[in-house]
PDB file of N, CA and C in Angstrom:
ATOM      1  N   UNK A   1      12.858  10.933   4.196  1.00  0.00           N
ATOM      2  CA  UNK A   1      11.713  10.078   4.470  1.00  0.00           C
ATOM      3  C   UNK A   1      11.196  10.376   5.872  1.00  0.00           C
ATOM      4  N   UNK A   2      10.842  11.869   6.277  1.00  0.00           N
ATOM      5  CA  UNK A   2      10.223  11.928   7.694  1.00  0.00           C
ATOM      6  C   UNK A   2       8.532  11.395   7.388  1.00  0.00           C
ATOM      7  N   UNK A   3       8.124  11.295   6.489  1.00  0.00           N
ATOM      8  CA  UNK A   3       6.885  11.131   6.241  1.00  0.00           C
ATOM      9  C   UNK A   3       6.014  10.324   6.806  1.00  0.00           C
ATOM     10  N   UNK A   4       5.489   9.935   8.268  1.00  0.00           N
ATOM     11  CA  UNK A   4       4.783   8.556   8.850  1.00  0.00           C
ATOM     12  C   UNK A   4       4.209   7.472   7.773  1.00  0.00           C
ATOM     13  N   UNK A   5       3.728   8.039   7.079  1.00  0.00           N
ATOM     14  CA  UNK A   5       3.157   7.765   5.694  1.00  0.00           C
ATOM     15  C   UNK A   5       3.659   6.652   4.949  1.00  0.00           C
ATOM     16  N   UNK A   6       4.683   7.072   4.635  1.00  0.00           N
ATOM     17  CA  UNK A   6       5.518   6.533   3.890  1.00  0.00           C
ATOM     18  C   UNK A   6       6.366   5.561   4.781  1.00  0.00           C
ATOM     19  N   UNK A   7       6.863   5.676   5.775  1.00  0.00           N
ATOM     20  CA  UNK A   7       7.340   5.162   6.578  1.00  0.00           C
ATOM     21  C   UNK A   7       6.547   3.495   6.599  1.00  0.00           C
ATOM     22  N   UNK A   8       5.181   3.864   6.603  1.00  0.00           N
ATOM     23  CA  UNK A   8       4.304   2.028   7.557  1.00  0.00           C
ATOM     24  C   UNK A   8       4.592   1.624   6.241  1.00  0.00           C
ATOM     25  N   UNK A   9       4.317   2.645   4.998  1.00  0.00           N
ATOM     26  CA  UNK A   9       4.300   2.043   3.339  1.00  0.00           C
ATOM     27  C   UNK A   9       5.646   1.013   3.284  1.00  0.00           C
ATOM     28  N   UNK A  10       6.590   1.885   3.893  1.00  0.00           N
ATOM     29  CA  UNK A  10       7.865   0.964   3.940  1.00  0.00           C
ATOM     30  C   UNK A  10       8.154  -0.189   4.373  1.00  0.00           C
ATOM     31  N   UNK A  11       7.635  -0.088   5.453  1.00  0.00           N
ATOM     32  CA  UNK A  11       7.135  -1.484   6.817  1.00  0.00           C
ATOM     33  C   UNK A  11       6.246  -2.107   6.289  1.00  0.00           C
ATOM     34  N   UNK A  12       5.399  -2.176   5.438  1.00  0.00           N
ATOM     35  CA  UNK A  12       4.119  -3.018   5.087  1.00  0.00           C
ATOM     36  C   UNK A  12       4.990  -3.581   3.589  1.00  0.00           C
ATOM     37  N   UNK A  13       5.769  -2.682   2.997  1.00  0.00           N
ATOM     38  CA  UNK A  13       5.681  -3.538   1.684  1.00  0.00           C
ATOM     39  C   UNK A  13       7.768  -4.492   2.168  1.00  0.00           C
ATOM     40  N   UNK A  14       8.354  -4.081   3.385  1.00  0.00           N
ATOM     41  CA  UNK A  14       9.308  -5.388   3.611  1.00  0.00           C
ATOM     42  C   UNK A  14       8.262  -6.110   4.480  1.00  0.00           C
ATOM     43  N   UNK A  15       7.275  -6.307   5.006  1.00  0.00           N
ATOM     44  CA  UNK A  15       6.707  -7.422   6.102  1.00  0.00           C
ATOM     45  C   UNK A  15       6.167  -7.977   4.487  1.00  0.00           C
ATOM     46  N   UNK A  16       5.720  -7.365   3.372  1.00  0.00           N
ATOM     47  CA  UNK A  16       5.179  -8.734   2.645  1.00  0.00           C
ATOM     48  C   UNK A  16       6.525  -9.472   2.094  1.00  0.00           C
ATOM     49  N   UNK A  17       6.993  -8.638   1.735  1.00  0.00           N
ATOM     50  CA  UNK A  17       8.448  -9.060   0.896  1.00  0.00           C
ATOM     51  C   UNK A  17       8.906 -10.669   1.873  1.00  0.00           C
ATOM     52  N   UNK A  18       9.332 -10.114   3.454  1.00  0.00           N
ATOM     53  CA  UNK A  18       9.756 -11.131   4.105  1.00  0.00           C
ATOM     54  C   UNK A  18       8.860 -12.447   4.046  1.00  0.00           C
ATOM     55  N   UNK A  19       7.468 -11.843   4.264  1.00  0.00           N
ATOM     56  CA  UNK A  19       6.623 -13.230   4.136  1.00  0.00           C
ATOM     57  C   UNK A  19       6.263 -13.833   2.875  1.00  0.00           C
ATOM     58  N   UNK A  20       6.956 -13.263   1.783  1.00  0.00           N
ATOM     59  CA  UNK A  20       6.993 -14.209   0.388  1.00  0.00           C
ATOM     60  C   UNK A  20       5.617 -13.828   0.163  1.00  0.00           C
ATOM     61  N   UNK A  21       4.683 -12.951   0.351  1.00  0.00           N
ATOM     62  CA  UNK A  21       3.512 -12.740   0.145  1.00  0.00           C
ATOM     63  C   UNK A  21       3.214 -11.314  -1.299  1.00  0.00           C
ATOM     64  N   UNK A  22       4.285 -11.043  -1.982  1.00  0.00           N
ATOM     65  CA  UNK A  22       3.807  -9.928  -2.465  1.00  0.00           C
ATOM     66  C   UNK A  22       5.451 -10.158  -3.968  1.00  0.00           C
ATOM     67  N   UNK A  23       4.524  -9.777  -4.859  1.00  0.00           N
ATOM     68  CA  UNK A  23       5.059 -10.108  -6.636  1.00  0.00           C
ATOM     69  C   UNK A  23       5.941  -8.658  -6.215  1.00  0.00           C
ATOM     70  N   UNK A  24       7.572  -8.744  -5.974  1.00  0.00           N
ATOM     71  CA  UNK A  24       8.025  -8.179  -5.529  1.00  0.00           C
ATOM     72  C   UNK A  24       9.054  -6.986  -6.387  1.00  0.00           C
ATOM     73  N   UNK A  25       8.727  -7.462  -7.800  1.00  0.00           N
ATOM     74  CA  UNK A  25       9.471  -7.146  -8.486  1.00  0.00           C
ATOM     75  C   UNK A  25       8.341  -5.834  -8.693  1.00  0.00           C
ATOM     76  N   UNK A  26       7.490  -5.636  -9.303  1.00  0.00           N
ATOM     77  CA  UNK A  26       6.586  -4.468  -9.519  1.00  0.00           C
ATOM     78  C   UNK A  26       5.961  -4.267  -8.454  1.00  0.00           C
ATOM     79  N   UNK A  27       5.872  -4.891  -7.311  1.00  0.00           N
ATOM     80  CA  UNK A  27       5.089  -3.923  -5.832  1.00  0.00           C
ATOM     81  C   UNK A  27       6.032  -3.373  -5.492  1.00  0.00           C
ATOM     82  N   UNK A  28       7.587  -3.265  -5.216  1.00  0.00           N
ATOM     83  CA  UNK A  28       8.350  -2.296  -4.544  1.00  0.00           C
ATOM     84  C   UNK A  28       8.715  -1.333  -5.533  1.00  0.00           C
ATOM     85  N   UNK A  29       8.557  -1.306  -6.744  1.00  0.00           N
ATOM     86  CA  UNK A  29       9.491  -0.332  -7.692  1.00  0.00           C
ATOM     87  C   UNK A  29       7.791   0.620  -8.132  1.00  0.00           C
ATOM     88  N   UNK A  30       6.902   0.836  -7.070  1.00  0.00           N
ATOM     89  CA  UNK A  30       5.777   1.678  -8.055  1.00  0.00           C
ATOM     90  C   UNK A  30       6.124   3.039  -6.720  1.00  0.00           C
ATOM     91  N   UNK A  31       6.243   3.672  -7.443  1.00  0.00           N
ATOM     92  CA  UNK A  31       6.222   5.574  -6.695  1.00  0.00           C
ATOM     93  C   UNK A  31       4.903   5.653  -6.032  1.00  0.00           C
ATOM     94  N   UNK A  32       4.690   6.103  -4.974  1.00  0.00           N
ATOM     95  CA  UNK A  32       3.825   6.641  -3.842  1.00  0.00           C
ATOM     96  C   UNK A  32       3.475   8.116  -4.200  1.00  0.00           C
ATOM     97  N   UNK A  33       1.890   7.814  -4.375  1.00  0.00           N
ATOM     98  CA  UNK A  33       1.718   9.248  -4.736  1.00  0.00           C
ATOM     99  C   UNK A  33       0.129   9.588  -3.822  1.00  0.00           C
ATOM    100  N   UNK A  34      -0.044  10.343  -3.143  1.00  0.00           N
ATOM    101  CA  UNK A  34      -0.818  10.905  -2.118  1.00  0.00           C
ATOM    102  C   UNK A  34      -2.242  11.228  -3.171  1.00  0.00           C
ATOM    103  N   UNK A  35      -3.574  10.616  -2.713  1.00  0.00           N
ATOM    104  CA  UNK A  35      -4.616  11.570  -3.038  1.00  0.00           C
ATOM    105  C   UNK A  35      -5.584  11.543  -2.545  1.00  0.00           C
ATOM    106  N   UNK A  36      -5.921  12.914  -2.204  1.00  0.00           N
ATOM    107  CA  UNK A  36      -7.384  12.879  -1.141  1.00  0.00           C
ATOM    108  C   UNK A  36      -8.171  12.289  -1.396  1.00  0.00           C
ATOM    109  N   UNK A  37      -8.872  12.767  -2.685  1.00  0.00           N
ATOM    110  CA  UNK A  37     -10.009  12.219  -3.219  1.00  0.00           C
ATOM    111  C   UNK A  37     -10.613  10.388  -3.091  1.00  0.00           C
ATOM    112  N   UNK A  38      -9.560   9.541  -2.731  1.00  0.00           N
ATOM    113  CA  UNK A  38      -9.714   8.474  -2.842  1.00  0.00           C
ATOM    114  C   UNK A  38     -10.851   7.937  -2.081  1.00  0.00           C
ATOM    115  N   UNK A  39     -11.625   6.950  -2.707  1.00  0.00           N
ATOM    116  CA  UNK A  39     -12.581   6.313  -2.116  1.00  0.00           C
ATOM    117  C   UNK A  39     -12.223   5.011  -0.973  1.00  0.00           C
ATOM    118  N   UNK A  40     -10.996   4.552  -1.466  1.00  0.00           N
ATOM    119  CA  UNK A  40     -10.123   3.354  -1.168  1.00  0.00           C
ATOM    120  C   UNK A  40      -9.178   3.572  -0.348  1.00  0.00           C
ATOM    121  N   UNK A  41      -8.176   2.801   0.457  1.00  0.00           N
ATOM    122  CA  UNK A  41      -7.341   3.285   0.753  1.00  0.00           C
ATOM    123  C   UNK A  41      -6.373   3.407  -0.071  1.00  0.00           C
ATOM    124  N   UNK A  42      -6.018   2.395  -1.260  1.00  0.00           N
ATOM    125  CA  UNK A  42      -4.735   2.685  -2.044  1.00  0.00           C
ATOM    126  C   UNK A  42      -5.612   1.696  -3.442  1.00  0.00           C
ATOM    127  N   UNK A  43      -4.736   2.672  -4.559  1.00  0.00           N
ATOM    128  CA  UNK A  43      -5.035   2.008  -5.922  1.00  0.00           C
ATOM    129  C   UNK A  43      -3.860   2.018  -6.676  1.00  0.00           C
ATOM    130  N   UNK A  44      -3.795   1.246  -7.614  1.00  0.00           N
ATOM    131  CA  UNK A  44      -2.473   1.054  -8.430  1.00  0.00           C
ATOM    132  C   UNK A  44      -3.184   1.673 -10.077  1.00  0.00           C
ATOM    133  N   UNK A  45      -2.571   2.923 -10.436  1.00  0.00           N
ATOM    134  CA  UNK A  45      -2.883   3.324 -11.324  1.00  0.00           C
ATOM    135  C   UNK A  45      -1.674   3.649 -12.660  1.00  0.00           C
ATOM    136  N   UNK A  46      -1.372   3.110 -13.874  1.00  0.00           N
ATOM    137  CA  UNK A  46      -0.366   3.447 -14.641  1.00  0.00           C
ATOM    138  C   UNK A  46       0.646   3.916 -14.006  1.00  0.00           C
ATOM    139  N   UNK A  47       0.785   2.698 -13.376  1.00  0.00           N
ATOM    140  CA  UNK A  47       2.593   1.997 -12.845  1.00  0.00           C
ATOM    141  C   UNK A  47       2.474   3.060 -11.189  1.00  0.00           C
ATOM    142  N   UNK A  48       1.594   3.755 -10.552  1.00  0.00           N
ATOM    143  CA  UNK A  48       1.861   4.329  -9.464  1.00  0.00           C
ATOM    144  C   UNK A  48       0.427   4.070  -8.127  1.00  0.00           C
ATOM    145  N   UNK A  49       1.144   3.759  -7.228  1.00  0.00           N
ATOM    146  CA  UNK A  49       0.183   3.486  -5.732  1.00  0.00           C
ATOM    147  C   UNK A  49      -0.159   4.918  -5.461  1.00  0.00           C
ATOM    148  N   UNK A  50      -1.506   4.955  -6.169  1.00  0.00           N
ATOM    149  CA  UNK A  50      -1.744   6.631  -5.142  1.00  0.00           C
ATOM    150  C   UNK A  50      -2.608   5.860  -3.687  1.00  0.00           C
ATOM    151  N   UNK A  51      -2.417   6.564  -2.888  1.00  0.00           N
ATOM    152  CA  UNK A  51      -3.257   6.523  -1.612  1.00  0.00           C
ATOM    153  C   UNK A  51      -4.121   7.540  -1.111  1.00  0.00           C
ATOM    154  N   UNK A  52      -4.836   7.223  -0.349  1.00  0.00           N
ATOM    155  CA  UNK A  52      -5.703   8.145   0.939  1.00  0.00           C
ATOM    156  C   UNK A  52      -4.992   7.781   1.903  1.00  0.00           C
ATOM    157  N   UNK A  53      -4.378   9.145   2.636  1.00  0.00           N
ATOM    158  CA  UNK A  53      -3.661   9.215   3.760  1.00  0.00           C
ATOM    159  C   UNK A  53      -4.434   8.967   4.900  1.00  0.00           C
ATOM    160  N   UNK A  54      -5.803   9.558   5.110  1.00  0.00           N
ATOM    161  CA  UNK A  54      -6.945   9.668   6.132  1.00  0.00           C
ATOM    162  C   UNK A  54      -7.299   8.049   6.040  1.00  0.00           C
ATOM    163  N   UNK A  55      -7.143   7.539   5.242  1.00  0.00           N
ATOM    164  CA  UNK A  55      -7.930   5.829   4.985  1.00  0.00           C
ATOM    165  C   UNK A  55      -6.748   5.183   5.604  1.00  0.00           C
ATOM    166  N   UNK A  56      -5.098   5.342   4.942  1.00  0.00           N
ATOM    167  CA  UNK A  56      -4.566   5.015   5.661  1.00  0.00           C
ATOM    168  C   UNK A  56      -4.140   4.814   6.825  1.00  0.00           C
ATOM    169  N   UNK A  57      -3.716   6.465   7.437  1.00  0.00           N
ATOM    170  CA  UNK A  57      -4.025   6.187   8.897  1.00  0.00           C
ATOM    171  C   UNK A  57      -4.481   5.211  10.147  1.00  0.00           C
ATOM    172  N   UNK A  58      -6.007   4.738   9.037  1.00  0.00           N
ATOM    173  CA  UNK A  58      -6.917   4.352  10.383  1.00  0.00           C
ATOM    174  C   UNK A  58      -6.912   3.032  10.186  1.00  0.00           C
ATOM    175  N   UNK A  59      -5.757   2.453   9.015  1.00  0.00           N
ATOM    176  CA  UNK A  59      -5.905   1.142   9.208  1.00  0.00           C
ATOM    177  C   UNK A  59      -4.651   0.345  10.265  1.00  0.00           C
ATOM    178  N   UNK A  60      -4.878  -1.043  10.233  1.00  0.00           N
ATOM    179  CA  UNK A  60      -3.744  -1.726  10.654  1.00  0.00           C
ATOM    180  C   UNK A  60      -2.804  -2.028  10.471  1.00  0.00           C
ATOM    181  N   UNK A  61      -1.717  -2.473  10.443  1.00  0.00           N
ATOM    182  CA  UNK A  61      -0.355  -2.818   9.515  1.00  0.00           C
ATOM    183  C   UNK A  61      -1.136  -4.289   8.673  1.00  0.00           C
ATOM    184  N   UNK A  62      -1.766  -5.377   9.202  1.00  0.00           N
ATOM    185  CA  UNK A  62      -1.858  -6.351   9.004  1.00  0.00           C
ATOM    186  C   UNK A  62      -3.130  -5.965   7.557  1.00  0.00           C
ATOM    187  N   UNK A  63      -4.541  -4.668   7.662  1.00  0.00           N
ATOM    188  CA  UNK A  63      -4.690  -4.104   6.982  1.00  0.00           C
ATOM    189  C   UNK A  63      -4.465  -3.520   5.986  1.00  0.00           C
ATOM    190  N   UNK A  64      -3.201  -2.949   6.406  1.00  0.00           N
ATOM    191  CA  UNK A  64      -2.590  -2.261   5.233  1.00  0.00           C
ATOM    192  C   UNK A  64      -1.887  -3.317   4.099  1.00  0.00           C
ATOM    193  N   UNK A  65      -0.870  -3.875   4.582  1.00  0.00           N
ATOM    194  CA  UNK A  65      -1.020  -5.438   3.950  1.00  0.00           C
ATOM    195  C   UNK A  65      -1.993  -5.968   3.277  1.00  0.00           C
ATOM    196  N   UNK A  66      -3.249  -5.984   3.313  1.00  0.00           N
ATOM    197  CA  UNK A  66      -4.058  -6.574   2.886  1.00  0.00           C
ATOM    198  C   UNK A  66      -4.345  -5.682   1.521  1.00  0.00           C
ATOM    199  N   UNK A  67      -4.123  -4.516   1.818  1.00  0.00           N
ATOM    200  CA  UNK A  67      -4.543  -3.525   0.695  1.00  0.00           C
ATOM    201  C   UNK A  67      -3.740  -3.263  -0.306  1.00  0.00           C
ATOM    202  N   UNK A  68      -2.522  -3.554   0.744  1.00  0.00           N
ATOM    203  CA  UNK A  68      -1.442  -3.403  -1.361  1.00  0.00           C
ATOM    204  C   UNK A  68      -1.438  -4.666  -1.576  1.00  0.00           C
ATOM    205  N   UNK A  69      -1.914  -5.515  -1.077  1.00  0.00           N
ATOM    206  CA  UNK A  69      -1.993  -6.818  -1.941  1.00  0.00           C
ATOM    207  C   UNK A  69      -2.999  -6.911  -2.865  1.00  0.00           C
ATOM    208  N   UNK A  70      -4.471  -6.223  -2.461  1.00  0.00           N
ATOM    209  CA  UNK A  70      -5.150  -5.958  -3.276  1.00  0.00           C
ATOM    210  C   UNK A  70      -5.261  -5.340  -4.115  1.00  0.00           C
ATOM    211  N   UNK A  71      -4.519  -4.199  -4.261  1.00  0.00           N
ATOM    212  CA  UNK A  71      -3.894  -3.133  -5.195  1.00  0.00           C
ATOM    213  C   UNK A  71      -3.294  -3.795  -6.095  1.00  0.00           C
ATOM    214  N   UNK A  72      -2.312  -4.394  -5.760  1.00  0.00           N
ATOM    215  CA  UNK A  72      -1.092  -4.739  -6.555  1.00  0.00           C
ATOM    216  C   UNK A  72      -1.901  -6.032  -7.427  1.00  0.00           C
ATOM    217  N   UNK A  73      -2.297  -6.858  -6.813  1.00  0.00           N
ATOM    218  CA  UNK A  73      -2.455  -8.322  -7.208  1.00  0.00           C
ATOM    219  C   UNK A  73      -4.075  -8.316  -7.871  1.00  0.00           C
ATOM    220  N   UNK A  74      -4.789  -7.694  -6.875  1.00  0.00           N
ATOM    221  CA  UNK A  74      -6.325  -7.514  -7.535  1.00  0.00           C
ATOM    222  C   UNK A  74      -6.934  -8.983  -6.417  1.00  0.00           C
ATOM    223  N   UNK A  75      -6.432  -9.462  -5.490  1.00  0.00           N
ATOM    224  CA  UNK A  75      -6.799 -10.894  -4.900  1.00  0.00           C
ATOM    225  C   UNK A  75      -6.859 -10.704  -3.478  1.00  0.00           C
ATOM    226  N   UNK A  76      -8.163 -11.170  -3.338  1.00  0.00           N
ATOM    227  CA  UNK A  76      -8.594  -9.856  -1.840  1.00  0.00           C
ATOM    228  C   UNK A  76      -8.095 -11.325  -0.489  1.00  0.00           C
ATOM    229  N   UNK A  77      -7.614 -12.661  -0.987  1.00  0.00           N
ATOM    230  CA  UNK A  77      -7.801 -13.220   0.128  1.00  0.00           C
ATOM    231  C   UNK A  77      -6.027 -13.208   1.208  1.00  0.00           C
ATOM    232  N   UNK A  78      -6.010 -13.458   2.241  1.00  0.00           N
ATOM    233  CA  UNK A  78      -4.986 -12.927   3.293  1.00  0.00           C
ATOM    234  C   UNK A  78      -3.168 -13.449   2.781  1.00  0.00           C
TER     235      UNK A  78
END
């Protein structure tokens, strides 16, 4: 796991876990899968989180949070 990438992915999905904020049973068990093309920063597609690394990057942790919640859950509020 040298991957930065993957790394905040790690840090963002225990900061929801800890804050009871994230359906924990299918947000931690979906495979991370990288794709440029993305318009978004992350989408949940037949059981897998692909991302934009470049989208990722430039967000926040508190951001990024916000986005696999939206991914995962489809419920854009904090």
């Amino acid at each position: 796991m040298n991957d930065p990438i993957v790394k905040v992915f790690v840090a963002a999905r225990i900061s929801l876990l800890i804050e009871n904020k994230a359906p924990t049973g299918q947000f931690f068990s979906l495979p991370l899968e990288e794709r440029s093309n993305l318009q978004r920063a992350i989408i949940v597609d037949a059981g897998v989180l692909y991302f934009s690394r470049e989208i990722v990057k430039s967000l926040t942790m508190e951001e990024l949070k916000l986005e696999l919640k939206r991914a995962v859950t489809g419920r854009t509020e904090p």
